[in-house]
PDB file of C-alpha atoms in Angstrom:
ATOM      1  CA  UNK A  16     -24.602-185.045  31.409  1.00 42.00           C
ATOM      2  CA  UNK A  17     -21.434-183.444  29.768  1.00 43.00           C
ATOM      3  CA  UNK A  18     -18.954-181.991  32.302  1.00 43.00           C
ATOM      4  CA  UNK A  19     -17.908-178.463  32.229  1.00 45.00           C
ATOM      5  CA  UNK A  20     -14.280-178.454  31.330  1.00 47.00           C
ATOM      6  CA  UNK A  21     -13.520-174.904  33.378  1.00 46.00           C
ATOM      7  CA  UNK A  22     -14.854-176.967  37.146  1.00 50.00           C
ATOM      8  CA  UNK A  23     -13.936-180.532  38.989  1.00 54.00           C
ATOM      9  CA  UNK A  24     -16.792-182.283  38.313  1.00 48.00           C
ATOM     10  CA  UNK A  25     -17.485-185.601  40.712  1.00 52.00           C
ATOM     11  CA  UNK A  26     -19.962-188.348  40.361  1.00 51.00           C
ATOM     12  CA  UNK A  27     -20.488-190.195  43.671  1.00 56.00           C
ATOM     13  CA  UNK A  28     -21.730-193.207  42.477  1.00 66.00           C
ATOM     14  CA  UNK A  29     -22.352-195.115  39.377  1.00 72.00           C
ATOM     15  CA  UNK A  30     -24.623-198.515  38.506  1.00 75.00           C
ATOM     16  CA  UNK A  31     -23.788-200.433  35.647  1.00 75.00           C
ATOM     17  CA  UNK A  32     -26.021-203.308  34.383  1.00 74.00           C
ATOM     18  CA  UNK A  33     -24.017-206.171  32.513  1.00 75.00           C
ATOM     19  CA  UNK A  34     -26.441-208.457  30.655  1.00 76.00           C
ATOM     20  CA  UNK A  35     -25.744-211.554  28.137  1.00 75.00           C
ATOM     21  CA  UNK A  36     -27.987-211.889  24.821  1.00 73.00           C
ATOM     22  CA  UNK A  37     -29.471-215.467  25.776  1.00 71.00           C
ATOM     23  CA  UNK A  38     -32.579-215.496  26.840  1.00 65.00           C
ATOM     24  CA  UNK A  39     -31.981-217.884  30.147  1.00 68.00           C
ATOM     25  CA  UNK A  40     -28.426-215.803  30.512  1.00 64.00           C
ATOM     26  CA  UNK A  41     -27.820-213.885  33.392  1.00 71.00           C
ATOM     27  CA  UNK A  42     -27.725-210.302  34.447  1.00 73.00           C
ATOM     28  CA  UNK A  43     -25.085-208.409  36.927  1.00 75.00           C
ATOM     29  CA  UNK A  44     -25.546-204.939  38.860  1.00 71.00           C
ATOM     30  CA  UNK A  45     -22.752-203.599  40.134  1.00 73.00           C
ATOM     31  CA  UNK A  46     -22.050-200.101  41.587  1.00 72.00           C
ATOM     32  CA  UNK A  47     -18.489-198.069  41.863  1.00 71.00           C
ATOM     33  CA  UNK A  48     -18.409-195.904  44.689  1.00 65.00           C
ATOM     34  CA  UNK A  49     -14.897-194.250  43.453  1.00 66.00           C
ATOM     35  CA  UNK A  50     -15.984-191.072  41.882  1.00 64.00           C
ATOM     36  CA  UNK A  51     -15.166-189.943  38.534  1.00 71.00           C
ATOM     37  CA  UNK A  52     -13.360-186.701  38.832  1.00 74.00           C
ATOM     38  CA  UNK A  53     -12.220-184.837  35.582  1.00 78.00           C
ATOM     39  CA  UNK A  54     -10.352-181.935  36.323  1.00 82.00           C
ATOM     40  CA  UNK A  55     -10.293-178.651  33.813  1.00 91.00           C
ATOM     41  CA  UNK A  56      -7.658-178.680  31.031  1.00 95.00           C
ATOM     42  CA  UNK A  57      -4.261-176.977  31.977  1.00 97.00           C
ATOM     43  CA  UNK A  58      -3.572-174.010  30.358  1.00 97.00           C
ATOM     44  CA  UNK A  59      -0.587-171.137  30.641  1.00 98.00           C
ATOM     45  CA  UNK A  60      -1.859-167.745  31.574  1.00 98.00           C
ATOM     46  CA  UNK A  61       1.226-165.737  31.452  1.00 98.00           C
ATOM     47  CA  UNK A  62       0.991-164.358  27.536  1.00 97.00           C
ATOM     48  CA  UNK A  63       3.497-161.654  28.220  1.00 97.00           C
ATOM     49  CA  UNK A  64       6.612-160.771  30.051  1.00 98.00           C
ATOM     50  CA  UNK A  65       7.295-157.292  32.160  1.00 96.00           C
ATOM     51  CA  UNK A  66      10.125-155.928  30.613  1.00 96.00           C
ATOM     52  CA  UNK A  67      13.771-155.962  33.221  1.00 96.00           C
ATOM     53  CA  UNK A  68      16.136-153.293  33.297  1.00 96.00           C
ATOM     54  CA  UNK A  69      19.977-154.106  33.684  1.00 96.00           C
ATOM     55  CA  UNK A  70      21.151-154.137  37.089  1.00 96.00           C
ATOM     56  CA  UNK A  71      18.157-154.076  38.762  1.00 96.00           C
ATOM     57  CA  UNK A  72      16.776-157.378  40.534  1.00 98.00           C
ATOM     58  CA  UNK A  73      14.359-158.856  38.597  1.00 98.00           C
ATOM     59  CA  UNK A  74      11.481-161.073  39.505  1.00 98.00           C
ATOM     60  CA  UNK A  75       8.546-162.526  38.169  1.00 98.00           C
ATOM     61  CA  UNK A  76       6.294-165.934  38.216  1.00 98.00           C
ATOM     62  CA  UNK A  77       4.782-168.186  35.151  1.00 98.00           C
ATOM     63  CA  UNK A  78       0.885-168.524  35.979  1.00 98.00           C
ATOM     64  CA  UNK A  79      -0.882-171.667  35.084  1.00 98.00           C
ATOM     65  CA  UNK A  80      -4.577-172.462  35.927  1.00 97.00           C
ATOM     66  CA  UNK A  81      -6.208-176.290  35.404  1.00 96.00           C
ATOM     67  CA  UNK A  82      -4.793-179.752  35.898  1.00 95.00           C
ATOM     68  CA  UNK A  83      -3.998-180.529  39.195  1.00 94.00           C
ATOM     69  CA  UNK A  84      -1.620-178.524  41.493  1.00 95.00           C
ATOM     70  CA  UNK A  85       1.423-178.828  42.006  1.00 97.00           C
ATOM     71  CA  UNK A  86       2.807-177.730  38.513  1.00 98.00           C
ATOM     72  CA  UNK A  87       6.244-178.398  37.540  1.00 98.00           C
ATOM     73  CA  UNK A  88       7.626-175.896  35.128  1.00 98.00           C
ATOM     74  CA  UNK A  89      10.890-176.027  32.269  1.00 98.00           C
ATOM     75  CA  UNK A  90      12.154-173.749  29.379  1.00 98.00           C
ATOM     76  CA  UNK A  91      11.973-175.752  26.303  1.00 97.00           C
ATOM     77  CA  UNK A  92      13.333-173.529  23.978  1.00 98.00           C
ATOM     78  CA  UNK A  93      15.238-170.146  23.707  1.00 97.00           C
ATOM     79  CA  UNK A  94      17.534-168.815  25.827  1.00 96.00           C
ATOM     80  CA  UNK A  95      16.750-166.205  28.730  1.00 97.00           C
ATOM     81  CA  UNK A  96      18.670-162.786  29.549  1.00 97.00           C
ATOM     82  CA  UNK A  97      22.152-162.812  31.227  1.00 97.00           C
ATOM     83  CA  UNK A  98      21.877-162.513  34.633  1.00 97.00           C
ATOM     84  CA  UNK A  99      18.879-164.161  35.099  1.00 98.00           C
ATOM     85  CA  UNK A 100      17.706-167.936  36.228  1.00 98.00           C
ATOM     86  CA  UNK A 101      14.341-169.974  35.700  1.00 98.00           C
ATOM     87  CA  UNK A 102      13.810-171.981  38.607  1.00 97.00           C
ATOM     88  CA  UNK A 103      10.180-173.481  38.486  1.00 94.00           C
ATOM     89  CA  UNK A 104       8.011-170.991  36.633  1.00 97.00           C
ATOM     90  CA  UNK A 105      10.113-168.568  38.523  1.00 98.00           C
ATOM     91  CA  UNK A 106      12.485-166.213  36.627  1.00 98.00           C
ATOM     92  CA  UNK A 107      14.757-164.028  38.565  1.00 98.00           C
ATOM     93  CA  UNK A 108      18.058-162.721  38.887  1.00 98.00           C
ATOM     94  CA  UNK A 109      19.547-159.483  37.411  1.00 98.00           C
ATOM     95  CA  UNK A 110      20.125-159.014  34.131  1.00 97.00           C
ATOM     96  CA  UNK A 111      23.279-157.482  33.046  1.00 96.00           C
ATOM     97  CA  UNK A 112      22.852-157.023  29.534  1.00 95.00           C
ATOM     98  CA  UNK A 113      20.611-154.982  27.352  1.00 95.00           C
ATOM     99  CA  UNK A 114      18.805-156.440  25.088  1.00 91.00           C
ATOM    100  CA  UNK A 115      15.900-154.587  23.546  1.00 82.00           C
ATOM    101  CA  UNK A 116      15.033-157.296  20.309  1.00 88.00           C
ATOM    102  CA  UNK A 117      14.838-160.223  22.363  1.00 93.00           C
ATOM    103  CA  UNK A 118      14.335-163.974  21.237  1.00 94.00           C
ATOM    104  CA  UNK A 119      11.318-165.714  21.794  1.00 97.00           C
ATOM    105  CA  UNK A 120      10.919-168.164  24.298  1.00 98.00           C
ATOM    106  CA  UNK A 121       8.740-171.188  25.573  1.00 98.00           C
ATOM    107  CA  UNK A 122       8.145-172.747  28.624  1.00 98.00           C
ATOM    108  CA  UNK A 123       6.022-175.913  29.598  1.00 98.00           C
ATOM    109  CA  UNK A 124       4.272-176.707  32.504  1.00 98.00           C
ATOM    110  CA  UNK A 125       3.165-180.464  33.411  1.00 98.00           C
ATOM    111  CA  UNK A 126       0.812-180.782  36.604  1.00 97.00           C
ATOM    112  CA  UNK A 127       0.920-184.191  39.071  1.00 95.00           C
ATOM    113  CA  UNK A 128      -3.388-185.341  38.009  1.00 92.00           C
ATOM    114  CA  UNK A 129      -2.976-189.170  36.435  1.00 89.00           C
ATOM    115  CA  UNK A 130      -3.164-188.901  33.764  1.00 90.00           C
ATOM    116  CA  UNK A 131      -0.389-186.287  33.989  1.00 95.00           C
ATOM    117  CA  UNK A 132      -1.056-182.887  31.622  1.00 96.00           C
ATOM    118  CA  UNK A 133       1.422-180.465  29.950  1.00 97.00           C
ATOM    119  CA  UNK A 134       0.831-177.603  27.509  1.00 98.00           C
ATOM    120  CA  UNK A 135       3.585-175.261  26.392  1.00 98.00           C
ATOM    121  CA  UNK A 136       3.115-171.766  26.570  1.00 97.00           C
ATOM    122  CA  UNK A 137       3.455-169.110  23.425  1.00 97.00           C
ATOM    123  CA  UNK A 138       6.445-167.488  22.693  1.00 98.00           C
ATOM    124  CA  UNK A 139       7.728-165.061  25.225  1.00 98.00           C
ATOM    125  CA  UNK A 140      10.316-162.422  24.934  1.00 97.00           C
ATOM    126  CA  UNK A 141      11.967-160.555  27.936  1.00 97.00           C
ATOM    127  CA  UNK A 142      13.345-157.097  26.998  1.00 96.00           C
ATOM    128  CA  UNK A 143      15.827-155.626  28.870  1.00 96.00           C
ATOM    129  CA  UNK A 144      16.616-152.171  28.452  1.00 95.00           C
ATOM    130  CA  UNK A 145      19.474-150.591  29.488  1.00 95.00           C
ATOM    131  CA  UNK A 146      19.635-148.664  33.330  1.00 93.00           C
ATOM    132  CA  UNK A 147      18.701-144.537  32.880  1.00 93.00           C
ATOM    133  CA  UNK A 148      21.487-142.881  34.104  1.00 93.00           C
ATOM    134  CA  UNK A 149      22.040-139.064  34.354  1.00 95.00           C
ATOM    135  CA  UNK A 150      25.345-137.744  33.082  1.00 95.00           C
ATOM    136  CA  UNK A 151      25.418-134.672  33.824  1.00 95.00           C
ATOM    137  CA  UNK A 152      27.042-133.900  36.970  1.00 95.00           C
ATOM    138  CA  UNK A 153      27.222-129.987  37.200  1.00 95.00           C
ATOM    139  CA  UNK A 154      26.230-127.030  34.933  1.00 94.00           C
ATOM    140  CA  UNK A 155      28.065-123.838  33.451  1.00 95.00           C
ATOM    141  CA  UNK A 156      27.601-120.549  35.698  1.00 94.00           C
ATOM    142  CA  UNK A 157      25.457-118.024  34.572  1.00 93.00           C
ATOM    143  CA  UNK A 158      25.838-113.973  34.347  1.00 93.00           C
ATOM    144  CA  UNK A 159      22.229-111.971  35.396  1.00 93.00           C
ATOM    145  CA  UNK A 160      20.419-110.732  32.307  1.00 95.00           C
ATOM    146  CA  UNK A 161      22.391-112.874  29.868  1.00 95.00           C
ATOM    147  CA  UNK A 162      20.926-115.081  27.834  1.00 96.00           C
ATOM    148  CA  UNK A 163      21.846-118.935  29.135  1.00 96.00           C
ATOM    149  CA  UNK A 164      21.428-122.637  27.916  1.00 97.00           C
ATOM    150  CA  UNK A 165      23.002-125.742  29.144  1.00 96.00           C
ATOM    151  CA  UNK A 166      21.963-129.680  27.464  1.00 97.00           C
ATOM    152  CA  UNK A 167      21.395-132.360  30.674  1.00 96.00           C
ATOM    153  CA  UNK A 168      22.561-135.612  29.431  1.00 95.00           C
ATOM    154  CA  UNK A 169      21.632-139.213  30.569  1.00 94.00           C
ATOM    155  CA  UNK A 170      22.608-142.643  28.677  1.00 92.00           C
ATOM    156  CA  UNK A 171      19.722-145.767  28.561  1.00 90.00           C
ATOM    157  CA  UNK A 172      16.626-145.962  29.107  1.00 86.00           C
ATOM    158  CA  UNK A 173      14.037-146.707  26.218  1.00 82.00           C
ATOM    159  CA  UNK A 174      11.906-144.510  23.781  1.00 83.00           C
ATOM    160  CA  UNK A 175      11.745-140.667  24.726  1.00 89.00           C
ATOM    161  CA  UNK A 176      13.067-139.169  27.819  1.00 91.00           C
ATOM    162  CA  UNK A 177      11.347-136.535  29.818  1.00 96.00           C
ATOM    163  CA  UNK A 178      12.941-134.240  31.921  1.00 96.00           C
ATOM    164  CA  UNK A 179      11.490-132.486  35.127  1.00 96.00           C
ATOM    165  CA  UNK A 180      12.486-130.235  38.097  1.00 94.00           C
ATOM    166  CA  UNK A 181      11.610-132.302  41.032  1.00 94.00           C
ATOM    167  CA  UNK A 182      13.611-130.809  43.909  1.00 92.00           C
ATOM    168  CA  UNK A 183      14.976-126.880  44.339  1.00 93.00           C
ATOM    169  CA  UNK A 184      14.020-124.104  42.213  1.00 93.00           C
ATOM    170  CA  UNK A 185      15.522-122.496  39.206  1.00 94.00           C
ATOM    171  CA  UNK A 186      16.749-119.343  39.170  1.00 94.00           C
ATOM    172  CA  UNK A 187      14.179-116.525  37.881  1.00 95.00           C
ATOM    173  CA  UNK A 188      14.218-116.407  34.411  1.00 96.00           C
ATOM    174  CA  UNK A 189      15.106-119.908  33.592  1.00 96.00           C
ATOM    175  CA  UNK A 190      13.260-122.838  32.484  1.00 97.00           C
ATOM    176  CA  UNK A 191      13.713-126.239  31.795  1.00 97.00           C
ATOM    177  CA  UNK A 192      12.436-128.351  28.500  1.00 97.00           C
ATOM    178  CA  UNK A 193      11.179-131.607  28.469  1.00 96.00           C
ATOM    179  CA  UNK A 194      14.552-132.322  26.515  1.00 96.00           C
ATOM    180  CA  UNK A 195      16.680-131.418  28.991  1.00 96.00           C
ATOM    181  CA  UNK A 196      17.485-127.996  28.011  1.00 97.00           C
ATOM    182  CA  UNK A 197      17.903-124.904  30.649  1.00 96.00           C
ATOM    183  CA  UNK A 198      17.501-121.731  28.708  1.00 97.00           C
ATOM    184  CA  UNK A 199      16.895-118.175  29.673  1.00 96.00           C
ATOM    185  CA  UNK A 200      17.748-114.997  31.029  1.00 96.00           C
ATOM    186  CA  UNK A 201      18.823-114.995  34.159  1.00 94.00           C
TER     187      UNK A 201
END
């Protein structure tokens, strides 16, 4: 029958009949006891890659499923983040540079099976934004039943920023935007 290429697939025996085309020739059975084993196509399952943020570690593992195990892994083309290594399908490090319009990469992965199989994978990027830091570090007083707005200020980050009181209260009357902005009468 045909083999499924997604399973192993193993015959345990095969007979083969070898015969001439005379008519007094001879004829020859023979059986192999060595199976036949055809293992599933390799493929690459990573199709993306988790964005990193600069300055914070920074880990994450190629995936590959078919072939035969181990897998052997190298970058064949583009060139990865600052900061960070590709050791066998693993890349890690910390990146130290933002870089939110990345260039595509590939990687290939070969596995040990005779005959030996590699596939490259598509082209991955790896964006790294930059850290989100909060800048402000205090805010103006404030006089009781005046009106009162102070900006809170942060650098990185990516797309829109949302601000939130998540410890202590604010004083009666005030309230804080999503943006960042306390306003109010105290």
């Amino acid at each position: 029958g045909t083999p499924s290429l997604g399973s192993n697939v193993t015959n345990l025996s095969l007979t083969f009949t070898l015969k001439d085309s005379s008519t007094v020739g001879g004829q020859q059975t023979a059986t192999l006891t060595k199976p036949i084993t055809i293992f599933p196509l390799l493929s690459v399952t990573t199709t993306s890659l988790t964005p990193g943020v600069t300055t914070t570690p920074y880990s994450l593992q190629l995936a590959a499923t078919g072939g035969v195990a181990p897998y052997t892994w190298t970058q064949v083309s583009g060139t990865l983040p600052p900061g960070l290594n590709f050791t066998n399908g693993l890349i890690s490090g910390t990146p130290t540079t933002p870089n939110q319009n990345p260039g595509a990469m590939v990687f290939k992965v070969t596995d040990s099976g005779t005959p030996q199989q590699s596939v490259n994978s598509g082209n991955l990027t790896l964006a790294i934004a930059p850290k989100l830091v909060v800048t402000t570090n205090s805010l103006p007083s404030a006089m009781a039943l005046q009106g009162y707005s102070a900006q809170l200020t942060s650098t990185g980050g990516t797309g829109a920023i949302t601000w939130t009181t998540t410890g202590g209260t604010l004083p009666a009357g005030l309230s804080l935007s999503p943006g960042g902005l306390i306003s109010g009468t105290p």
